[in-house]
CSV table of N, CA and C and ligand atoms in Angstrom, one decimal:
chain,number,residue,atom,x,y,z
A,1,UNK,N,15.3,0.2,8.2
A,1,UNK,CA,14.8,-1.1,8.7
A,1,UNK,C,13.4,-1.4,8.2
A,2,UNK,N,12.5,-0.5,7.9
A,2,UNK,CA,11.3,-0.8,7.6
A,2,UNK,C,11.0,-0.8,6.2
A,3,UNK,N,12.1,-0.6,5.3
A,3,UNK,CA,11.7,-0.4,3.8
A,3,UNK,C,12.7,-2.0,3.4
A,4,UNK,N,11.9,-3.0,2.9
A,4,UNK,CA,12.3,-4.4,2.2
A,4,UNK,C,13.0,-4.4,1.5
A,5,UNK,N,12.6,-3.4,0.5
A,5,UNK,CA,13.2,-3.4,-0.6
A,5,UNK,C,13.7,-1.8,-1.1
A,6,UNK,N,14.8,-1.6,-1.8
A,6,UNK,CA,15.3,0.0,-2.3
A,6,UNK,C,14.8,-0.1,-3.7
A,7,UNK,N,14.4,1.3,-4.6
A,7,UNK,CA,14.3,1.6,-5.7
A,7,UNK,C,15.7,2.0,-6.3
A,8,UNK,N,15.8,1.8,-7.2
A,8,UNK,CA,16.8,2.9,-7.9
A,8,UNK,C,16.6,3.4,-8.5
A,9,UNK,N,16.6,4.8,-9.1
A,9,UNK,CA,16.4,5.8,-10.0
A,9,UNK,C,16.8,5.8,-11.1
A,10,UNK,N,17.2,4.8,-11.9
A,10,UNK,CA,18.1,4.2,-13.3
A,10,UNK,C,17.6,2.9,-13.6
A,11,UNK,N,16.4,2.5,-13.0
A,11,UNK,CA,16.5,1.0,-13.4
A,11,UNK,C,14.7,0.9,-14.0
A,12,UNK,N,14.6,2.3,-14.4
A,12,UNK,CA,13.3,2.1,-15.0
A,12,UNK,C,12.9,1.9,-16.1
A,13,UNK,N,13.6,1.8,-17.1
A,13,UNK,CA,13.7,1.0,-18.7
A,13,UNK,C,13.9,-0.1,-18.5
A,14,UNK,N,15.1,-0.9,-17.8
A,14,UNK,CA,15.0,-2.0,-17.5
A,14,UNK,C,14.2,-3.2,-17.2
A,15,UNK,N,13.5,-2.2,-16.2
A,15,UNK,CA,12.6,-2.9,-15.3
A,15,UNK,C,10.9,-2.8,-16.3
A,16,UNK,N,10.7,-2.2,-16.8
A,16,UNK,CA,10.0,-2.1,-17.5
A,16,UNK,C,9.8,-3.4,-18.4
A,17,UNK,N,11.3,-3.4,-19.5
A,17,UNK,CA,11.8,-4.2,-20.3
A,17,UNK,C,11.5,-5.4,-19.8
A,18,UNK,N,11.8,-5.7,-18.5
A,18,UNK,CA,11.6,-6.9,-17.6
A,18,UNK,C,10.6,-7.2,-17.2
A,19,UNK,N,9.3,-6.6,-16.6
A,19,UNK,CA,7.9,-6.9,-16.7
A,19,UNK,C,7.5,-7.3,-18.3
A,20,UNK,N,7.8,-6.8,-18.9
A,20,UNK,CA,7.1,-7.1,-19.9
A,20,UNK,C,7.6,-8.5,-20.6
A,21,UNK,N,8.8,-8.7,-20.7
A,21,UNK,CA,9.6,-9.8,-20.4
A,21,UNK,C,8.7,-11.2,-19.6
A,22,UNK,N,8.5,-10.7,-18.6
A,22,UNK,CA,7.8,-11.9,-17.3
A,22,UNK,C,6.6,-11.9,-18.1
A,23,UNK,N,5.6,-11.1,-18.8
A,23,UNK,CA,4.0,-11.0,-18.6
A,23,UNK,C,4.3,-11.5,-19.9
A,24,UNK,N,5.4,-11.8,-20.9
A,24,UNK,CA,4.8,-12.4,-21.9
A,24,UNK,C,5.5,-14.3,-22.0
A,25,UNK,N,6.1,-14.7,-20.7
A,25,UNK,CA,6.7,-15.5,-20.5
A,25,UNK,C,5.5,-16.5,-20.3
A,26,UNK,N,5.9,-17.7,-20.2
A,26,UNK,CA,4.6,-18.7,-19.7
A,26,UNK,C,5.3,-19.0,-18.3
A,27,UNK,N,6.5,-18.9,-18.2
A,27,UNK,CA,6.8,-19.3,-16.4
A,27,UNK,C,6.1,-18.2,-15.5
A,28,UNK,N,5.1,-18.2,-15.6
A,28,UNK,CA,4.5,-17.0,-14.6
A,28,UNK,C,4.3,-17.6,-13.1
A,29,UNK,N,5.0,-18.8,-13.0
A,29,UNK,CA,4.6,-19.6,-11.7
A,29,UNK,C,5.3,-18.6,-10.5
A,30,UNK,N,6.3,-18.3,-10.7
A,30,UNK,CA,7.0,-17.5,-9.4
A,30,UNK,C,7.0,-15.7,-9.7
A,31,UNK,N,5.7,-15.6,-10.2
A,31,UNK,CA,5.6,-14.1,-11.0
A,31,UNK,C,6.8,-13.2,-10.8
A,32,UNK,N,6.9,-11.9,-11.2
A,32,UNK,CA,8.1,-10.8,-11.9
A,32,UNK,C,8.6,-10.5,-10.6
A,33,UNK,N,9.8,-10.0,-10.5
A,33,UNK,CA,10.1,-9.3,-9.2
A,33,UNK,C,9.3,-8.1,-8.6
A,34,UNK,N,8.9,-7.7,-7.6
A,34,UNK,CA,8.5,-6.8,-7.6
A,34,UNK,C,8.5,-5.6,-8.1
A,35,UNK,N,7.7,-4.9,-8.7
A,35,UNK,CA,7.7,-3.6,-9.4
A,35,UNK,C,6.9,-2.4,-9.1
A,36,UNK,N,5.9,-3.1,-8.4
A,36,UNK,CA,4.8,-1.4,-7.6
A,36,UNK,C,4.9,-1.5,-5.8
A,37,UNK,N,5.3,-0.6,-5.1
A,37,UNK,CA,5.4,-0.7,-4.1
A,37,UNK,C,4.0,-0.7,-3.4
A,38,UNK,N,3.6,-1.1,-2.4
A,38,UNK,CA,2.9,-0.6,-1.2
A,38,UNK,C,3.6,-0.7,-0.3
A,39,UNK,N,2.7,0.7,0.3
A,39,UNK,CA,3.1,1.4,1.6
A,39,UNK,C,2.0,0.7,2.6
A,40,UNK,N,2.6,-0.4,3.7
A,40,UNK,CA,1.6,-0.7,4.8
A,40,UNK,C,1.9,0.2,5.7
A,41,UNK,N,0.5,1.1,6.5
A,41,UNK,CA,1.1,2.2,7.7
A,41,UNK,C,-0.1,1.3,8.7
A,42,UNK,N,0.4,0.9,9.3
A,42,UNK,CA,-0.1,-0.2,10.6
A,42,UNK,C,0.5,-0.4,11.6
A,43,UNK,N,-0.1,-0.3,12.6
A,43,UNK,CA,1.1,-0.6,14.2
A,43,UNK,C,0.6,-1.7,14.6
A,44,UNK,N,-0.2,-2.8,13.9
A,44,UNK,CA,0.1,-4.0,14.6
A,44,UNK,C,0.7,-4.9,13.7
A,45,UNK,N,1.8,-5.2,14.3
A,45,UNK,CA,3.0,-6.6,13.8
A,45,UNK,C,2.2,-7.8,13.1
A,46,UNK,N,1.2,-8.2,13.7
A,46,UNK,CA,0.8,-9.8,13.0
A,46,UNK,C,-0.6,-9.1,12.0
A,47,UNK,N,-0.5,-8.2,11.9
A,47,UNK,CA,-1.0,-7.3,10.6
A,47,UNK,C,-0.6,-7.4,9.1
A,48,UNK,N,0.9,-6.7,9.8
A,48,UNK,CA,1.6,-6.4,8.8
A,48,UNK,C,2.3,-7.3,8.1
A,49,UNK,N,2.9,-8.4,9.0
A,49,UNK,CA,3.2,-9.6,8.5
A,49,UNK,C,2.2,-10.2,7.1
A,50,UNK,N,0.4,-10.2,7.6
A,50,UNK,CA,-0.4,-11.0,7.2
A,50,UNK,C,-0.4,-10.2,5.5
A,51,UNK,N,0.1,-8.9,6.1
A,51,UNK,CA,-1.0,-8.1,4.3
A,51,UNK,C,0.4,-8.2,3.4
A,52,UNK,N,2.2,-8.5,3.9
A,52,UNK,CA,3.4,-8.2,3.4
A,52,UNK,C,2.8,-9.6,2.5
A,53,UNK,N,2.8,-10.8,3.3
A,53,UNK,CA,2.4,-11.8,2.6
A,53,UNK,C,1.5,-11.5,1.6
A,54,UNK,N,0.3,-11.4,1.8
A,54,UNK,CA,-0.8,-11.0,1.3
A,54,UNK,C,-0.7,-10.7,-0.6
A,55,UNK,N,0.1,-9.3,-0.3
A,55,UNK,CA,1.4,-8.7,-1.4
A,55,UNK,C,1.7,-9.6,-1.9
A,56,UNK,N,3.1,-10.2,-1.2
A,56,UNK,CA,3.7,-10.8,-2.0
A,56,UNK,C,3.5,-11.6,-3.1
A,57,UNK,N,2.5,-12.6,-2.3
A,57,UNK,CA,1.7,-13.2,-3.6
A,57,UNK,C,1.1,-12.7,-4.6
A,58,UNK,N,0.5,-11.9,-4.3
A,58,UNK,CA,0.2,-11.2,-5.9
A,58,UNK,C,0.9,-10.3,-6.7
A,59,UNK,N,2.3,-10.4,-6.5
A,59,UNK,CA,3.4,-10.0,-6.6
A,59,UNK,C,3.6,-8.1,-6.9
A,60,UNK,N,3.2,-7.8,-5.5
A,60,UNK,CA,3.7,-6.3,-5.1
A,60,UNK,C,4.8,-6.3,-4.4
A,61,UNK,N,5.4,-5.2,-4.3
A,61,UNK,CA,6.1,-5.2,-3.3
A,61,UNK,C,5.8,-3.8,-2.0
A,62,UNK,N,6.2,-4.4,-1.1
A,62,UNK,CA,6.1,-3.4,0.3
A,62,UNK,C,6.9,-3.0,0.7
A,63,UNK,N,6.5,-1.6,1.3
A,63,UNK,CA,6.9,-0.7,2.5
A,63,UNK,C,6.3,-1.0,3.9
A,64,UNK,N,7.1,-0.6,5.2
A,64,UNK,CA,6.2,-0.2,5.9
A,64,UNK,C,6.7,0.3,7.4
A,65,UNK,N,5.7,1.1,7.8
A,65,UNK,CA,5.5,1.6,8.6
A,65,UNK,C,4.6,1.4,9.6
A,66,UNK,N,4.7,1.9,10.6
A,66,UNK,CA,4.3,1.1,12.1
A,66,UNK,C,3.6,2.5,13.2
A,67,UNK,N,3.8,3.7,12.1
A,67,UNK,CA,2.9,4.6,12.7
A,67,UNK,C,2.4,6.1,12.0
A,68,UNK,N,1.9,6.9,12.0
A,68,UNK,CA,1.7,7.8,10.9
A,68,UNK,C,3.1,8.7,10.3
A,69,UNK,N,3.8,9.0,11.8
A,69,UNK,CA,4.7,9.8,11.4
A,69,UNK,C,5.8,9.2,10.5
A,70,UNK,N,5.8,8.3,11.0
A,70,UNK,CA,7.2,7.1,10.2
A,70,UNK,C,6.4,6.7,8.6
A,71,UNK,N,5.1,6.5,8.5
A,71,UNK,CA,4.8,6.7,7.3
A,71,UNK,C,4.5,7.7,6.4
A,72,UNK,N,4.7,9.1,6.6
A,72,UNK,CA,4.9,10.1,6.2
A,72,UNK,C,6.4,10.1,5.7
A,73,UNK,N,7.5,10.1,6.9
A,73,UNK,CA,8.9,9.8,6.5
A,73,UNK,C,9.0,9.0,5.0
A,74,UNK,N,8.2,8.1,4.9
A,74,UNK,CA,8.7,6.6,4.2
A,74,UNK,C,8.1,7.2,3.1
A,75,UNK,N,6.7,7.5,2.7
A,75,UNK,CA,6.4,7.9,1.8
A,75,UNK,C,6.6,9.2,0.8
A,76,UNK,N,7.7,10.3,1.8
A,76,UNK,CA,8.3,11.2,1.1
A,76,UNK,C,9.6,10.2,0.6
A,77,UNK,N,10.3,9.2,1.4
A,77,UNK,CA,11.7,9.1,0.7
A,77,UNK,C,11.7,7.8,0.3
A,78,UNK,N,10.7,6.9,0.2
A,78,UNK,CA,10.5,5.5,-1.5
A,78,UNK,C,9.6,5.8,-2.2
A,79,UNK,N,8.6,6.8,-2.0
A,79,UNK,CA,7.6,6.9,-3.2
A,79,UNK,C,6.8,5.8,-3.6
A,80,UNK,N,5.8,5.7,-2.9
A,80,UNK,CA,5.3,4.1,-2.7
A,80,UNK,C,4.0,4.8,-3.7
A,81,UNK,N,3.8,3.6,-4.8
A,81,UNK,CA,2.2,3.6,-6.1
A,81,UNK,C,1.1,3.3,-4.8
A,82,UNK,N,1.0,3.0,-3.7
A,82,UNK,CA,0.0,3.2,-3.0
A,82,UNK,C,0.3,3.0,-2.0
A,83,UNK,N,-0.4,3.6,-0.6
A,83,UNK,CA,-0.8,3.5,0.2
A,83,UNK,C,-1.9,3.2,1.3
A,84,UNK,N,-1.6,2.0,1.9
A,84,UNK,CA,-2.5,1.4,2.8
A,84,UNK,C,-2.7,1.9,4.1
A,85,UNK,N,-3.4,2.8,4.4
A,85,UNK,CA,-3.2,3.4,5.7
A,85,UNK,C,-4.5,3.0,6.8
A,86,UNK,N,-3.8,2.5,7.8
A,86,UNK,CA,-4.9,2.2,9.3
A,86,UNK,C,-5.4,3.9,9.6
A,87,UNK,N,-6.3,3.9,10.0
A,87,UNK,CA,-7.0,5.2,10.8
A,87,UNK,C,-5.9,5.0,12.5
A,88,UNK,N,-6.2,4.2,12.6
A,88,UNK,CA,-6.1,4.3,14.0
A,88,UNK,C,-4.4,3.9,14.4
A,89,UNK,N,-3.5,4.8,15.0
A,89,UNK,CA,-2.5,4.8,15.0
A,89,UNK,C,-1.5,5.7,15.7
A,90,UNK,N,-0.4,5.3,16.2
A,90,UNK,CA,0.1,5.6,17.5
A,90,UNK,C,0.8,7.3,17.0
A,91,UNK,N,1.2,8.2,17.8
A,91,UNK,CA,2.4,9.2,17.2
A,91,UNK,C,1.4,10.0,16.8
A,92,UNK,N,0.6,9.6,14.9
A,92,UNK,CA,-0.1,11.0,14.2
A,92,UNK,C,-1.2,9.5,13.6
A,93,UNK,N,-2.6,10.0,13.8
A,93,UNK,CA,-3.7,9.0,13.3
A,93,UNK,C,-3.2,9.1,12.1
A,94,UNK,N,-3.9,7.9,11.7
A,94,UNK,CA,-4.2,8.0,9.8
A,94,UNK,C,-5.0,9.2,9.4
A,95,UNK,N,-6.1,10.0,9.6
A,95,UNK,CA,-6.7,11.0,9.2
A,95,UNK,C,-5.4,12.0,9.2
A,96,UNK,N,-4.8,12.2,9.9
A,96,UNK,CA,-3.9,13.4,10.1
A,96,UNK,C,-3.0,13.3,8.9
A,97,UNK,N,-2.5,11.8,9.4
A,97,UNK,CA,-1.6,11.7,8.4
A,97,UNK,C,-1.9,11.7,7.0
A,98,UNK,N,-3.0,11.5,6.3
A,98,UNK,CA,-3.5,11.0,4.7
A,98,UNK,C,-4.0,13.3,4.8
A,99,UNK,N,-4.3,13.8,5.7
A,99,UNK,CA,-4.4,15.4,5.5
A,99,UNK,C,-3.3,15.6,4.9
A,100,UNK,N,-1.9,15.3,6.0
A,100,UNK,CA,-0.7,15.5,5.4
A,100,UNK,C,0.0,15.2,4.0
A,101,UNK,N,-0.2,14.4,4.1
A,101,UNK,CA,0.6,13.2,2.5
A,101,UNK,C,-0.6,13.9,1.3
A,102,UNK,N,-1.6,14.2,1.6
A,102,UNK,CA,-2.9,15.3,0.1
A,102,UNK,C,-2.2,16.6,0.3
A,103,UNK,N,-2.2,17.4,1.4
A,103,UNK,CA,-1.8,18.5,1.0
A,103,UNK,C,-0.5,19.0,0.5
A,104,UNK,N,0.3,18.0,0.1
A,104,UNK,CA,1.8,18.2,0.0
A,104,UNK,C,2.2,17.4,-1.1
A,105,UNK,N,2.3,18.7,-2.5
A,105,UNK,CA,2.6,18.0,-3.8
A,105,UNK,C,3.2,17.0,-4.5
A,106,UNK,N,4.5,16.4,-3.3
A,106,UNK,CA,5.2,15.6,-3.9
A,106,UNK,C,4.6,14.3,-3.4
A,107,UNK,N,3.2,14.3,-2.6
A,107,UNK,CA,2.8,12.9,-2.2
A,107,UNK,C,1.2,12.8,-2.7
A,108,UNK,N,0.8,13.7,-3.1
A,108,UNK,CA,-0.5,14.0,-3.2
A,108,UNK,C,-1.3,13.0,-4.4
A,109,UNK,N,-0.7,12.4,-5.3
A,109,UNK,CA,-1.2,12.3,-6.2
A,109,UNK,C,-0.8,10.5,-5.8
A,110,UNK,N,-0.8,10.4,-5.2
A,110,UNK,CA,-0.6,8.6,-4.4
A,110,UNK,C,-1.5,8.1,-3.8
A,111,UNK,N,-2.4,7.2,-4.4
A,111,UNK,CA,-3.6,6.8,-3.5
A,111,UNK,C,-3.8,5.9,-2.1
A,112,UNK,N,-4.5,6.7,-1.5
A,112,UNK,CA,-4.6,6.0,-0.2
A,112,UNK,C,-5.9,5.5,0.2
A,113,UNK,N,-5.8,4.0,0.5
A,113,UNK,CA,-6.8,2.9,1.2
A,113,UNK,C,-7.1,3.2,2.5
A,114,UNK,N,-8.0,3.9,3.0
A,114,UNK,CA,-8.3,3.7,4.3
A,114,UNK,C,-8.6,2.3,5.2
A,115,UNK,N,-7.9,1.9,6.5
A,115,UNK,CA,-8.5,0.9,6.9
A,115,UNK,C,-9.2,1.9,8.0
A,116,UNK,N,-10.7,1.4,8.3
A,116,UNK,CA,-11.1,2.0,9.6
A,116,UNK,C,-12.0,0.7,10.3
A,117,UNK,N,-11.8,1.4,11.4
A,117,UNK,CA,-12.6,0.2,12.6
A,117,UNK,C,-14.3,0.0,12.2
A,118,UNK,N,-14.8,-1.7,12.1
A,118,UNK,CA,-15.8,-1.5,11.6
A,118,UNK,C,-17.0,-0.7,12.5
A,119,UNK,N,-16.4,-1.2,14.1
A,119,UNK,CA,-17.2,-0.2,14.9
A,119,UNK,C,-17.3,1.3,14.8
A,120,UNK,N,-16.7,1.6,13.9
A,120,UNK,CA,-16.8,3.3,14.1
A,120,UNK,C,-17.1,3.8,12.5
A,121,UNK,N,-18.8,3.6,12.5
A,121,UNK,CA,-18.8,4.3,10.9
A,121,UNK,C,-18.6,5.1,10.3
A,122,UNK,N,-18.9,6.0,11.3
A,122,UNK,CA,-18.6,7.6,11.0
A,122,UNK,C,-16.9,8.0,10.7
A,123,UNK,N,-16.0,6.6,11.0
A,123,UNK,CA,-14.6,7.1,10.4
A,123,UNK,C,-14.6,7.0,8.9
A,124,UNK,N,-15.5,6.2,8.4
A,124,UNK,CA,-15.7,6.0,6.6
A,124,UNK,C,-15.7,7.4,6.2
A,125,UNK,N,-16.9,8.1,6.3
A,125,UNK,CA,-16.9,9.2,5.9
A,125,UNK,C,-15.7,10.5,6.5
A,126,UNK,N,-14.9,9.9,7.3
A,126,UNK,CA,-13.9,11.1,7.8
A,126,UNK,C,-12.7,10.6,7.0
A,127,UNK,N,-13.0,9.4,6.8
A,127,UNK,CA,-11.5,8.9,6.1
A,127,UNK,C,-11.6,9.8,4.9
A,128,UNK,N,-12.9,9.7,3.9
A,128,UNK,CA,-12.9,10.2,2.2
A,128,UNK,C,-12.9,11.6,3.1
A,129,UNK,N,-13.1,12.6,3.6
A,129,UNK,CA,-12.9,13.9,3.9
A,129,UNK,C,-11.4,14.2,4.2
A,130,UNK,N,-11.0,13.3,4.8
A,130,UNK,CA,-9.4,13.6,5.4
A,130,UNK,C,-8.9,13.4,3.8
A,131,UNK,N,-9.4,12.8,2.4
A,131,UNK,CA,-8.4,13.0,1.8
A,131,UNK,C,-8.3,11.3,0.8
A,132,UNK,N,-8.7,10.1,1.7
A,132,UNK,CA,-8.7,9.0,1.1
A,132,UNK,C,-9.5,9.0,0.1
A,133,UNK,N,-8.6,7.9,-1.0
A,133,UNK,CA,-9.4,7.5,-1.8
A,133,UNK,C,-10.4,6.0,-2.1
A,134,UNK,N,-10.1,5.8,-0.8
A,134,UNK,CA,-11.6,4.7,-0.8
A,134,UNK,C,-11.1,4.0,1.1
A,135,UNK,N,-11.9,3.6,1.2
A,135,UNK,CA,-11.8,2.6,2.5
A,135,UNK,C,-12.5,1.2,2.4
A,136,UNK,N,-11.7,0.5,3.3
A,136,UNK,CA,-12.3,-0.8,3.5
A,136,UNK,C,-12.2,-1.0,5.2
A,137,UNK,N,-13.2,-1.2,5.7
A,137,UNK,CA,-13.8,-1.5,7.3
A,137,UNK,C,-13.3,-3.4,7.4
A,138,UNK,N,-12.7,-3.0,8.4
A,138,UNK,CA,-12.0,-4.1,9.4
A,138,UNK,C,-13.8,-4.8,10.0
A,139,UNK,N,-14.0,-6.4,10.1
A,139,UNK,CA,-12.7,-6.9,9.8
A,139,UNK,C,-13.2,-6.9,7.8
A,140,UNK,N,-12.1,-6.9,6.9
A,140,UNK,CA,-12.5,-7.3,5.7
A,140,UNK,C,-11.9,-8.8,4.9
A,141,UNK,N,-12.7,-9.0,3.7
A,141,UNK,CA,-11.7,-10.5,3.4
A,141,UNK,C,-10.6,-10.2,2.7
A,142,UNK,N,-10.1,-11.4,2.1
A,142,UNK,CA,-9.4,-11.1,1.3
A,142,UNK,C,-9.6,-10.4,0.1
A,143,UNK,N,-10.7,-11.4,-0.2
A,143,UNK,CA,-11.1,-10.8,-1.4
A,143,UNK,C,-11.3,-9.0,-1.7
A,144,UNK,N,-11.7,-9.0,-0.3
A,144,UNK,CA,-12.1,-7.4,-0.7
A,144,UNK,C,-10.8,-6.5,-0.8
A,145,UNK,N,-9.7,-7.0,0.0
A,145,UNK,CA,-8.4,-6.5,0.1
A,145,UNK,C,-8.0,-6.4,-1.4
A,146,UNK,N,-7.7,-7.3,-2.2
A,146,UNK,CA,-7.2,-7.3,-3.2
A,146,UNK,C,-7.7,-6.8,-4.1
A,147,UNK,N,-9.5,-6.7,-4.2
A,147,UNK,CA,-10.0,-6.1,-5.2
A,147,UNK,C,-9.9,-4.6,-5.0
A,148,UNK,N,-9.6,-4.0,-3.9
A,148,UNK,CA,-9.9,-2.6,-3.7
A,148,UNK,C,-8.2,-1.8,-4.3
A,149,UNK,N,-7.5,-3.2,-3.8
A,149,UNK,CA,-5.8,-3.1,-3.6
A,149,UNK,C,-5.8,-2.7,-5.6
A,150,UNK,N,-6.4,-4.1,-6.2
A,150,UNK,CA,-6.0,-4.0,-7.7
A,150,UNK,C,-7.2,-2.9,-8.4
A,151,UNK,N,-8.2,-2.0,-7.8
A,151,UNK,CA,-8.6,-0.5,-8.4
A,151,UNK,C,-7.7,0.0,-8.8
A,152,UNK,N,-7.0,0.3,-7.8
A,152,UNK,CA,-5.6,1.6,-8.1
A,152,UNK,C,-4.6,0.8,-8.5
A,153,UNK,N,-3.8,-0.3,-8.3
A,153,UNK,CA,-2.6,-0.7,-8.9
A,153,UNK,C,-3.2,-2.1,-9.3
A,154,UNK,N,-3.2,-2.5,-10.4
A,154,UNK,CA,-3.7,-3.8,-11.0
A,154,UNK,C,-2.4,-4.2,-11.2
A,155,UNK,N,-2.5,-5.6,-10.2
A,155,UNK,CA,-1.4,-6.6,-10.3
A,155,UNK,C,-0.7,-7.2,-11.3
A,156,UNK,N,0.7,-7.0,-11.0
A,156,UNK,CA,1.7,-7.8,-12.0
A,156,UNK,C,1.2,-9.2,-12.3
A,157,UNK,N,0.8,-9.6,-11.5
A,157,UNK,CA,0.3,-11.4,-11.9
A,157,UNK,C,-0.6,-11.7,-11.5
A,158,UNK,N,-1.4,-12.6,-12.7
A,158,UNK,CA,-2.5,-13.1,-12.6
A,158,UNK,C,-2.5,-13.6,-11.3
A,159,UNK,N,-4.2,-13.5,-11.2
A,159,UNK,CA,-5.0,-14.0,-9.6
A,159,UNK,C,-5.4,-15.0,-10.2
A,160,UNK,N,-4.7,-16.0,-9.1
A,160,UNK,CA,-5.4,-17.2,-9.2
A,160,UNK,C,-6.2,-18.0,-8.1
B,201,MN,MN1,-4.2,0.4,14.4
């Protein structure tokens, strides 16, 4: 229930064939189907809603999860190009969880966005120790969302 959309393991020439397809089309108005996942790990609902949207528009596609352990689950079994992880979170925190998902080879190499509370600075620097590769402190804009978002996966379609 929490994964939007399935990968299939055969549809990677295709899909390939097919971005490239869309990025050299001029109808870029309703950009490519989704092709890079993100992983939202967030337990608040009018969150996740905001950043699914967020995504969409700049045409990613999402995962998500609603607590560390269930994003651990999610990210061993769709293999999400990135990871958006809250610190603060019900079950197993984000630190715990981004410890777990680095020290375990088949997730390790997946970058993870810390969100941390702006009130608590000292989680910035626990976030890059636990393992993240960059954070952004709540509250943040958009802009900063998507510039930090397109570091590690640079979007299928132009920002307009
Ligand atoms: Mn939270």
């Amino acid at each position: 229930m929490s994964n939007q959309y399935t990968r299939s393991g055969d549809s990677l020439d295709m899909g390939t064939q097919f971005q490239m397809d869309e990025l050299n089309s001029k109808n870029g108005k309703d950009g490519p189907v989704p092709q890079r996942y993100i992983l939202i790990v967030e337990d608040n609902g009018d969150m996740r809603d905001f950043l699914r949207r967020v995504l969409a528009r700049h045409g990613y596609g999402h995962l998500e999860a609603a607590d560390g352990i269930e994003g651990i689950e999610i990210a061993h079994r769709d293999h999400p190009d990135l990871i958006l992880m809250d610190m603060s979170l019900p079950e197993l925190d984000g630190f715990e969880a981004t410890r777990r998902l680095k020290a375990d080879k088949t997730t390790q190499h997946v970058p993870i966005i810390a969100v941390t509370a702006h009130a608590r600075p000292a989680d910035e620097k626990r976030a890059l120790e636990a393992g993240c590769d960059a954070y952004l402190s709540k509250p943040y804009s958009l802009r900063e969302f998507i510039d930090v978002v397109q570091k590690f996966l640079p979007s299928p379609v132009a920002i307009g």
